[in-house]
Short mmCIF file of C-alpha atoms and ligand atoms in Angstrom, two decimals:
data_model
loop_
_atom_site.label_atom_id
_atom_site.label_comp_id
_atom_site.label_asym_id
_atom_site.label_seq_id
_atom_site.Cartn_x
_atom_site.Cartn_y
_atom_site.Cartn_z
CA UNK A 239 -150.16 9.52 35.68
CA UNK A 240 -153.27 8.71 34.16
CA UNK A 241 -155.90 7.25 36.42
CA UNK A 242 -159.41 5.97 35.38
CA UNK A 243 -162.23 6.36 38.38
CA UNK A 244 -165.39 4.36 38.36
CA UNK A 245 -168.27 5.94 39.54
CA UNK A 246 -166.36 9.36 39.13
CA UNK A 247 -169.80 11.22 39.14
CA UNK A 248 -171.00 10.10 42.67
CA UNK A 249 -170.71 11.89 45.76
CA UNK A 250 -166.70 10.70 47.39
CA UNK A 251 -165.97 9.75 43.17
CA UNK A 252 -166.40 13.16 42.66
CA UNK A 253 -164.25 14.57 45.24
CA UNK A 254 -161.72 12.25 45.21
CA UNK A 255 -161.63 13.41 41.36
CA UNK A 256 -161.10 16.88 42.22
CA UNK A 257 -158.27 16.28 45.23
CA UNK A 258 -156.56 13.98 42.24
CA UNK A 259 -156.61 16.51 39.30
CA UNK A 260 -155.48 19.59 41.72
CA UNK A 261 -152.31 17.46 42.31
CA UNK A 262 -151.61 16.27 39.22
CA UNK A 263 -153.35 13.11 38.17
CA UNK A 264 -155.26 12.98 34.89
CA UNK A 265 -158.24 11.43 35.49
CA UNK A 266 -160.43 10.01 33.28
CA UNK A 267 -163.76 9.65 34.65
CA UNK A 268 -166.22 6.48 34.17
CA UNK A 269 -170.03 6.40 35.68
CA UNK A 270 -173.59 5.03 33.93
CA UNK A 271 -175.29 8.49 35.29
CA UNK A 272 -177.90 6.05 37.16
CA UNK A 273 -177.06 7.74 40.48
CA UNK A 274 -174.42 10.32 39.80
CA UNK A 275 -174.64 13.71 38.59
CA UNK A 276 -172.05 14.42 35.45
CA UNK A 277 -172.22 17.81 36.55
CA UNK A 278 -170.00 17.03 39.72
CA UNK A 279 -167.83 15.31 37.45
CA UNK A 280 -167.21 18.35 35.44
CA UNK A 281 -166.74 20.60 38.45
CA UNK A 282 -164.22 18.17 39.93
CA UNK A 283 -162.29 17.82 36.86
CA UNK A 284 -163.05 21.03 35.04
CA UNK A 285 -164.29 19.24 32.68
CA UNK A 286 -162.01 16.47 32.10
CA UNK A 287 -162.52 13.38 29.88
CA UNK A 288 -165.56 11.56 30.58
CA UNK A 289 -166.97 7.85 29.36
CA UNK A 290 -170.41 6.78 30.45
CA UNK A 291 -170.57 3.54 30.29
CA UNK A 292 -171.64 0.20 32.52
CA UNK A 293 -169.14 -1.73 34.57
CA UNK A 294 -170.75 -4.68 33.24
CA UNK A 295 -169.64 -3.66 29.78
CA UNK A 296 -166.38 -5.52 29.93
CA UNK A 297 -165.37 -4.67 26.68
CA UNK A 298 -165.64 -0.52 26.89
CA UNK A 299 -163.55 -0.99 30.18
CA UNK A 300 -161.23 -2.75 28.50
CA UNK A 301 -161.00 -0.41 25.75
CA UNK A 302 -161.03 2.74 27.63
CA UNK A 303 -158.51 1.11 29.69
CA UNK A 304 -156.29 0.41 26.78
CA UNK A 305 -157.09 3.64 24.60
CA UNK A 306 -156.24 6.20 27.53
CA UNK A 307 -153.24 4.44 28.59
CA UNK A 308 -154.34 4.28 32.43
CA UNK A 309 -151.97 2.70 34.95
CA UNK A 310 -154.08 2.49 37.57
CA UNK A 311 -157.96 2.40 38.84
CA UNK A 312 -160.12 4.19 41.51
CA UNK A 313 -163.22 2.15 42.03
CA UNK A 314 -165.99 3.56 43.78
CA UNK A 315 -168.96 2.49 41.36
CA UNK A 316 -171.39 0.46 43.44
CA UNK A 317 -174.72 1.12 45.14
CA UNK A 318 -175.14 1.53 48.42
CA UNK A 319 -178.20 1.47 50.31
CA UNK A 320 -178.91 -0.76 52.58
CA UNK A 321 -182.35 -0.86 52.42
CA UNK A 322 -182.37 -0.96 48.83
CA UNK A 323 -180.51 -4.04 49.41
CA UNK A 324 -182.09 -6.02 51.37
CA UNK A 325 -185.36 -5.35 48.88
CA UNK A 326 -183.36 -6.05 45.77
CA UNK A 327 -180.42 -8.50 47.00
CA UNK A 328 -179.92 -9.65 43.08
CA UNK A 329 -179.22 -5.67 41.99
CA UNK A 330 -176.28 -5.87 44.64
CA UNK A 331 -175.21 -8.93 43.48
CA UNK A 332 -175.15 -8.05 39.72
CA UNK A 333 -174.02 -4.04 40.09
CA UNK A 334 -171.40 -4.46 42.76
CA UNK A 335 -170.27 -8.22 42.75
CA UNK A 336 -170.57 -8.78 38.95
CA UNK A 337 -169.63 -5.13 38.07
CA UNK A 338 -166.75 -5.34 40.43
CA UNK A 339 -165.39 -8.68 38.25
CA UNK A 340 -166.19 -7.26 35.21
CA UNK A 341 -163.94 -4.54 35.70
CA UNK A 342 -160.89 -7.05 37.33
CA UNK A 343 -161.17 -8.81 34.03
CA UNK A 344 -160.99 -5.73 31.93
CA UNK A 345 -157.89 -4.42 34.07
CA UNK A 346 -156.20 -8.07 33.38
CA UNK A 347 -156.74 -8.20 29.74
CA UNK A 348 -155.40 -4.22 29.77
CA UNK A 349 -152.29 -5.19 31.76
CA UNK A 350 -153.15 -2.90 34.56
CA UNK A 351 -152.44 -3.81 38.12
CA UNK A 352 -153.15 -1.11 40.46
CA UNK A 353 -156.52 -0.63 42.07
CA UNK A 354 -157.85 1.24 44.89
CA UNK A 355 -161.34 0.47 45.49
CA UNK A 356 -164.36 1.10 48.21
CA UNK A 357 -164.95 -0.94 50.55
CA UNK A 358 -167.56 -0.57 53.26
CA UNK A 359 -167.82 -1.14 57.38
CA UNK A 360 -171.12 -2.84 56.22
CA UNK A 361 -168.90 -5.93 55.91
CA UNK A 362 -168.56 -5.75 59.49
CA UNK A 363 -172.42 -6.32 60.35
CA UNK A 364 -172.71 -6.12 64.34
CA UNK A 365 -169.51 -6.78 65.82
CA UNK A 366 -169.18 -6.55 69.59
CA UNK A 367 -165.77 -4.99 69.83
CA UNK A 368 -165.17 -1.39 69.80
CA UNK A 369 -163.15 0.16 68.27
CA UNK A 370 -163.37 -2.02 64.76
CA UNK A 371 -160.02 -3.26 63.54
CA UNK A 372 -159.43 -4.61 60.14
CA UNK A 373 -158.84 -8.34 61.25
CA UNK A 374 -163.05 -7.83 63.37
CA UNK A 375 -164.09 -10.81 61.76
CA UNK A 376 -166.58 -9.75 58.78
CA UNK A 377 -170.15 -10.71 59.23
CA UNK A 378 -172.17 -9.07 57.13
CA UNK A 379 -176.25 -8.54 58.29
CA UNK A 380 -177.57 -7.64 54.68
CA UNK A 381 -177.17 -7.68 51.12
CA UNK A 382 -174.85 -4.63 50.32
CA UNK A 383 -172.52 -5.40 53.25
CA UNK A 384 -171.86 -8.80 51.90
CA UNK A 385 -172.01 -7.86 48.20
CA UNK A 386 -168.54 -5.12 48.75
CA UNK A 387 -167.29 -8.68 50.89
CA UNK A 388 -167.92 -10.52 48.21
CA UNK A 389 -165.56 -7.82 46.02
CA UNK A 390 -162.85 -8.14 48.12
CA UNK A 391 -162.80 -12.08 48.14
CA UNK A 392 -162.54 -11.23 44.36
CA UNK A 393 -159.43 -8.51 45.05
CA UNK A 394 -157.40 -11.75 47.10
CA UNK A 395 -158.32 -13.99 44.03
CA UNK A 396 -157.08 -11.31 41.44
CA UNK A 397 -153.54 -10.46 43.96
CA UNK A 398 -153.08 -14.03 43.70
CA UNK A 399 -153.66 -15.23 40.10
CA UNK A 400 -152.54 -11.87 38.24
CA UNK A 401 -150.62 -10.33 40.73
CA UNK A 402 -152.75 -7.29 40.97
CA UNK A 403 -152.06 -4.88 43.98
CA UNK A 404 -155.10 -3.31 45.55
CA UNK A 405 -156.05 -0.92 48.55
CA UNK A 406 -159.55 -1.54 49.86
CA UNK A 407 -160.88 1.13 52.27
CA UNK A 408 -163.86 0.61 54.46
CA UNK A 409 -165.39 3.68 54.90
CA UNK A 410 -167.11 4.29 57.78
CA UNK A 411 -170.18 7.10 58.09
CA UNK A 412 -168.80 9.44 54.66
CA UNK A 413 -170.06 12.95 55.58
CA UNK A 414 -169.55 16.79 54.55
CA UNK A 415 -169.08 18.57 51.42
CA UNK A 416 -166.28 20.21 49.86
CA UNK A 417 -165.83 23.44 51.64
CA UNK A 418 -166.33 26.02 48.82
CA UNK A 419 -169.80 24.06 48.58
CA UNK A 420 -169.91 23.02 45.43
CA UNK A 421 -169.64 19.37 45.51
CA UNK A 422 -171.88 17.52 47.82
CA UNK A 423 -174.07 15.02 48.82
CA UNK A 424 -177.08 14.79 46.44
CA UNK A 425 -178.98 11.00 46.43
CA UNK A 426 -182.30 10.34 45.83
CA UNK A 427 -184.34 9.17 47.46
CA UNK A 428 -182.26 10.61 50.51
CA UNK A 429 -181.59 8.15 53.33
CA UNK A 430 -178.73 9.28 54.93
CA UNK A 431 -179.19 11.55 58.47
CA UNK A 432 -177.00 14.10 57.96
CA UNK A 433 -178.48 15.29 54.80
CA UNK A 434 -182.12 14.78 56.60
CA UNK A 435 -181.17 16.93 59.30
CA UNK A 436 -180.30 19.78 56.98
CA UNK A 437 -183.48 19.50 54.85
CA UNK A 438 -185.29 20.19 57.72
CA UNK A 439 -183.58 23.02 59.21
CA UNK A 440 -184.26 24.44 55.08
CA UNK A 441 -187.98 23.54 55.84
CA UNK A 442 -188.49 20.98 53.40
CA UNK A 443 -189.25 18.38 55.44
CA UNK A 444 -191.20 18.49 59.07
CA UNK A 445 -189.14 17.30 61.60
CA UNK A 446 -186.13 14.10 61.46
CA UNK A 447 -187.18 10.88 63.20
CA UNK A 448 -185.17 9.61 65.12
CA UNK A 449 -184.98 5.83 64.75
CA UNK A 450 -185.03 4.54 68.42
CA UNK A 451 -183.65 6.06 71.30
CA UNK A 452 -183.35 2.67 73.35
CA UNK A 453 -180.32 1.64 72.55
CA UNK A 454 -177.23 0.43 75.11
CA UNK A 455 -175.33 3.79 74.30
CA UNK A 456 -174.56 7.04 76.50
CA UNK A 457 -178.02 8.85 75.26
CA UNK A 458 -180.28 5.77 73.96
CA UNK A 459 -179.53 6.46 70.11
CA UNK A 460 -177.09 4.67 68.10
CA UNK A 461 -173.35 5.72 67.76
CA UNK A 462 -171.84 5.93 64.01
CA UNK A 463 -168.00 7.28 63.08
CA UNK A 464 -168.80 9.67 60.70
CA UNK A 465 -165.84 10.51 58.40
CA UNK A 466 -165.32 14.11 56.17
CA UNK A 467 -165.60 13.12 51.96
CA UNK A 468 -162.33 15.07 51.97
CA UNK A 469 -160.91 13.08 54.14
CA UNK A 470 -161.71 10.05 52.30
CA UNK A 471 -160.58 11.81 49.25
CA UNK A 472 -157.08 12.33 50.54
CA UNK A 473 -156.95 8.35 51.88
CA UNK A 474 -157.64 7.96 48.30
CA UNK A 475 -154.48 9.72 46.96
CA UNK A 476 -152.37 8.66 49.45
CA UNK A 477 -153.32 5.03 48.76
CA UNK A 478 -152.81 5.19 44.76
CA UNK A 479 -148.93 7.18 45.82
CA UNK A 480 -148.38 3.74 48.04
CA UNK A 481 -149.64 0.72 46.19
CA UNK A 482 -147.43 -1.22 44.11
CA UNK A 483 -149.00 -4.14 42.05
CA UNK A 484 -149.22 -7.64 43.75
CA UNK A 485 -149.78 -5.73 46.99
CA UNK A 486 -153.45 -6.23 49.43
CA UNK A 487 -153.93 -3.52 52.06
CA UNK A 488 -157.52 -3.40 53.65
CA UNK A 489 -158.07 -0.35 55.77
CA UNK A 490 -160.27 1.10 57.94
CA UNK A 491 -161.09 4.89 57.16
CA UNK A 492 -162.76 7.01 60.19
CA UNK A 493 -162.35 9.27 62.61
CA UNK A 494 -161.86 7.59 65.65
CA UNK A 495 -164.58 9.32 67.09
CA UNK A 496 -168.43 8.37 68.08
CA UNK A 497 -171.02 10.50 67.29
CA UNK A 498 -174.63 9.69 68.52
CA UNK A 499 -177.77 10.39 66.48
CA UNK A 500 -178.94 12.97 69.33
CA UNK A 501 -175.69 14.83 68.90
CA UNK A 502 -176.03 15.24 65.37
CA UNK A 503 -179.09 16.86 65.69
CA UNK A 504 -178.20 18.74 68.74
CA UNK A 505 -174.95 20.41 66.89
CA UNK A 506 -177.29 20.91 63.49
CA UNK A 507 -179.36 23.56 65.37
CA UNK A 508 -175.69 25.43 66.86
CA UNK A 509 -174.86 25.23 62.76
CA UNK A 510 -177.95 26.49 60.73
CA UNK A 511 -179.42 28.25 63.86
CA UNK A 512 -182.79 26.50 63.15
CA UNK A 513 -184.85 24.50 65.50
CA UNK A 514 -184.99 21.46 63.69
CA UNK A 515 -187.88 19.42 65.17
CA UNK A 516 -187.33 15.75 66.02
CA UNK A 517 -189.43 13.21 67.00
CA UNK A 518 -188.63 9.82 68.47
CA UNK A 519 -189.70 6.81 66.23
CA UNK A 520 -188.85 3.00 66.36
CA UNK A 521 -185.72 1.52 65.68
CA UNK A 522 -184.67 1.22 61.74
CA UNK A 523 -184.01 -2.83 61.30
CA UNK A 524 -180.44 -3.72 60.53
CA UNK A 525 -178.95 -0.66 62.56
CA UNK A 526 -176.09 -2.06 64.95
CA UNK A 527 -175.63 0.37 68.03
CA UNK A 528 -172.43 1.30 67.29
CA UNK A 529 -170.20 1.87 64.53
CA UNK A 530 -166.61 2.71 65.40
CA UNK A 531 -163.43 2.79 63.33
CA UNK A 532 -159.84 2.08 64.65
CA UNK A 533 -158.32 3.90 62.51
CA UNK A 534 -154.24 3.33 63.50
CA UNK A 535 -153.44 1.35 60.51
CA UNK A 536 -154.42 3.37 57.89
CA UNK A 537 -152.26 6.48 59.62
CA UNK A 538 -149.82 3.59 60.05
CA UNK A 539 -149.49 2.98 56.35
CA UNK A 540 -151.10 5.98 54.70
CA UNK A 541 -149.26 8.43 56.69
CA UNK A 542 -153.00 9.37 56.66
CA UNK A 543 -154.70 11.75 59.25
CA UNK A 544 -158.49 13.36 59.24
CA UNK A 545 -158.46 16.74 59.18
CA UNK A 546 -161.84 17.56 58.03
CA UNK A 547 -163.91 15.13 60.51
CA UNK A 548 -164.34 17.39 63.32
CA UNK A 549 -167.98 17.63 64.01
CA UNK A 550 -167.75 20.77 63.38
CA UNK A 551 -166.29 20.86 59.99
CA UNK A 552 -168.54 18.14 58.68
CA UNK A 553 -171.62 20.21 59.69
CA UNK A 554 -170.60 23.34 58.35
CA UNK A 555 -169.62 22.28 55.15
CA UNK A 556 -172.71 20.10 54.34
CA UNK A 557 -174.91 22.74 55.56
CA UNK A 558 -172.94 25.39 53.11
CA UNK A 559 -173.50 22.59 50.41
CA UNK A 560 -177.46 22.40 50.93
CA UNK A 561 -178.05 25.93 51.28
CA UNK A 562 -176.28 26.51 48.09
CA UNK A 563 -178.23 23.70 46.32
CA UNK A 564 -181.14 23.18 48.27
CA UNK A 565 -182.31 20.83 45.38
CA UNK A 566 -178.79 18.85 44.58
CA UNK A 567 -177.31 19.33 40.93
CA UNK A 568 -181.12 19.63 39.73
CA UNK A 569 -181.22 23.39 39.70
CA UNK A 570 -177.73 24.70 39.71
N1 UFG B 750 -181.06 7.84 61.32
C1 UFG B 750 -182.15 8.34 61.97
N2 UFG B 750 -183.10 8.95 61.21
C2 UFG B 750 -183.01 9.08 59.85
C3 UFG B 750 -181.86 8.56 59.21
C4 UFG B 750 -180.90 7.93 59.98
O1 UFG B 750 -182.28 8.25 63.19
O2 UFG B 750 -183.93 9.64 59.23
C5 UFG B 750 -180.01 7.17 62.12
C6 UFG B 750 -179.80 5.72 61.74
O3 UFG B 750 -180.67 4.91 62.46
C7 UFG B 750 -178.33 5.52 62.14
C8 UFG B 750 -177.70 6.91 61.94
O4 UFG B 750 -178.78 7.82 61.87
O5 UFG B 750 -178.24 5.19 63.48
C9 UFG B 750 -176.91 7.01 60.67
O6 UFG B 750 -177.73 6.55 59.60
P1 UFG B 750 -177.34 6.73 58.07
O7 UFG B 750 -178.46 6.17 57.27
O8 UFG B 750 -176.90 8.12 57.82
O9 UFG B 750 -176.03 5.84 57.92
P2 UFG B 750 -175.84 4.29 58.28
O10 UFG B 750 -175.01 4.24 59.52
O11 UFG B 750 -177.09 3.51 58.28
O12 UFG B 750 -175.08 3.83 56.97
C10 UFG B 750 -173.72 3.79 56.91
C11 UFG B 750 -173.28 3.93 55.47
C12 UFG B 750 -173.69 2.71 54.68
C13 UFG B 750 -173.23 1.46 55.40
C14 UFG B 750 -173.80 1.43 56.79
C15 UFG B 750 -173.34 0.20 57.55
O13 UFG B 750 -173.85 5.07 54.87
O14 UFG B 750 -173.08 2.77 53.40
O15 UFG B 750 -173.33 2.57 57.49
O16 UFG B 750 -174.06 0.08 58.73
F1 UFG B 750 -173.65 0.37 54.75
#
C-alpha cells in the first residue's frame, strides 16, 4: 500500500518511515526541509521517493496525492515548540491549523480517506486528573497546544462532511532514538531535556538547569510520561492496519509511567557515566507539574503495547544517538 507521510524528514516522521517501509508500506515522503533533515528521510527509507514541498501548497498535495496513487496519509508535519509558540502564535496558526486544512482539502479532491495524524497532550493544558484520559476535557495553555486542537476540530468536520476516517494520537513526552543510532533527535535550537542532558554529559554545554524544583511532586520537579519514538512509530502502523474511512479514534500514546526531571538526570549519569552538573533555576512558564498518559485505550484498540519506554531503553538509545552524531545530521 502506498502511503504518503508529511513531515517524513522530522524526528518520529522519520522513524515511523523506517518501521513502515521494513514491513512493507511504500512510502512516499513529503517535508519543506525547514526543520527536518532529508538525510533521515533517506536512511529511513533507503532512499525512497521524496517531494519537498509546503503543506500550504494545496495543489502539489493534491497532485502528489493523485500521481503516486496513495490510499492513505501519515501526518506529522507541524511545529512544535511551545515557546516558539507563544512568541509567534500566527506561525502556529498558519503552519499547523492552515497546513493541516490544506492538506484535508487536497486528500478530498484526491479521493483519499484515511489519515493518521499527530496530535499532542499540549491540548490538554493543566488538567488536575492523573492519569489523562482521552475524554480530560482539552484546555489548552498556549498557542501550539490549541493550534493541533484546532486540527482535530478540523478531523470531526472532515469525518462528517467527506466521510474521512482518521486516528489522532496525542503523544505524550516522544523520547529515544532508533537503537542502531542512526536516526535521532536533532532540533535546533534544542529545547527538549533529554537531549540537554546528553549534551552535557558530551561537554558541550556546562551543566542542565533545572527549571524549578518546587513543585507539588515526590522530589519538587515536574513529572512528564516520556514515550520511546519507536514506540510511537509502531502506534503509527498499527493505527494505519486499523482505520477504515469515516472512522475518528483519538488516543493517548505513553507509557503509563512518571518520570521526574531529577530522575532523568539522575539515570543520565548511570548511562553515559558522566557527572553531568545541574543547577537549580526557576520554573519555565507554561510547565504543568505533571504530565501523565492513561494509556488503556490505545492497547484497547491498537492492540498496542510500549516496549521501548523503559527508562532505561530511552536513555541508552538517545545517548548511542548523540555520541554517534554529537552534531545531529550536520556532520555525518
Ligand atoms: N526541563 C528542564 N530543563 C531544561 C529543559 C526542560 O528542567 O533545560 C524540564 C521542563 O521544565 C519539563 C521537563 O524538563 O518539566 C520536560 O521538558 P521538555 O521541554 O523536554 O518537554 P515538555 O514536557 O515541555 O514538552 C512536551 C512536548 C511538547 C508538548 C508539551 C506539552 O515535547 O511537544 O510536552 O506540555 F507540547
Amino acid at each position: 500500500m502506498k502511503i504518503l507521510v508529511t513531515g517524513a524528514a522530522g524526528y518520529i516522521g522519520s522513524h515511523t518511515c523506517r518501521l513502515l517501509t521494513e514491513t512493507g508500506y511504500q512510502v512516499v515522503g513529503y517535508d519543506n526541509l525547514s526543520r527536518g533533515h532529508h538525510i533521515a528521510f533517506e536512511r529511513a527509507t533507503g532512499g525512497g521517493t521524496f517531494v519537498q514541498g509546503d503543506l500550504l501548497d494545496t495543489a502539489l498535495l493534491r497532485n502528489t496525492l493523485k500521481e503516486k496513487s496513495i490510499e492513505a496519509v501519515v501526518h506529522f508535519a507541524a511545529l512544535g515548540l511551545v515557546g516558539e509558540s507563544v512568541e509567534y502564535p500566527q506561525r502556529y496558526h498558519r503552519n499547523n491549523v492552515e497546513g493541516s486544512s490544506s492538506l484535508l482539502r487536497a486528500m478530498q479532491e484526491a479521493g483519499v480517506r484515511r489519515l493518521v495524524v499527530s496530535s499532542t497532550t499540549a491540548i490538554y493544558g493543566q488538567p488536575e486528573e492523573m492519569p489523562i484520559r482521552e475524554d480530560t476535557p482539552p484546555a489548552p495553555i498556549n498557542p501550539y497546544g490549541q493550534s493541533k486542537l484546532d486540527v482535530e476540530y478540523l478531523l470531526q468536520e472532515a469525518c462528517e462532511r467527506d466521510g474521512l476516517g482518521f486516528v489522532a494520537l496525542r503523544y505524550f513526552n516522544a523520547a529515544g532514538a532508533s537503537l542502531d543510532g542512526m536516526l535521532g533527535e536533532a532540533h535546533e535550537p534544542e529545547t527538549h531535556l533529554i537531549p540537554i542532558v546528553l549534551q552535557v554529559a558530551l561537554g558541550q554545554r556546562e551543566q542542565i538547569c533545572i527549571f524549578g524544583d518546587d513543585y507539588p511532586t515526590p522530589d519538587g520537579t515536574c513529572v512528564r510520561d516520556y514515550v520511546h519514538v519507536n514506540d510511537l512509530a509502531d502506534a503509527h502502523l498499527r493505527a494505519l492496519n486499523t482505520l477504515n474511512p469515516g472512522q475518528r479514534i483519538q488516543l493517548n500514546l505513553g507509557s503509563g509511567v512518571g518520570t521526574s526531571v531529577l530522575e532523568i538526570v539522575e539515570h543520565a549519569r548511570k548511562v553515559t557515566g558522566h557527572d553531568i552538573p545541574a543547577e537549580i533555576g526557576a520554573r519555565r512558564s507554561g510547565d504543568p507539574p505533571w504530565l501523565i498518559a492513561d494509556n488503556s485505550r490505545a492497547k484497547q484498540i491498537l492492540g498496542w503495547t510500549p516496549e521501548y519506554s523503559s527508562l532505561d531503553s530511552i536513555l541508552t538509545s538517545a545517548w548511542r544517538w548523540h555520541q554517534r552524531h554529537p552534531q545531529g545530521y550536520e556532520t555525518t
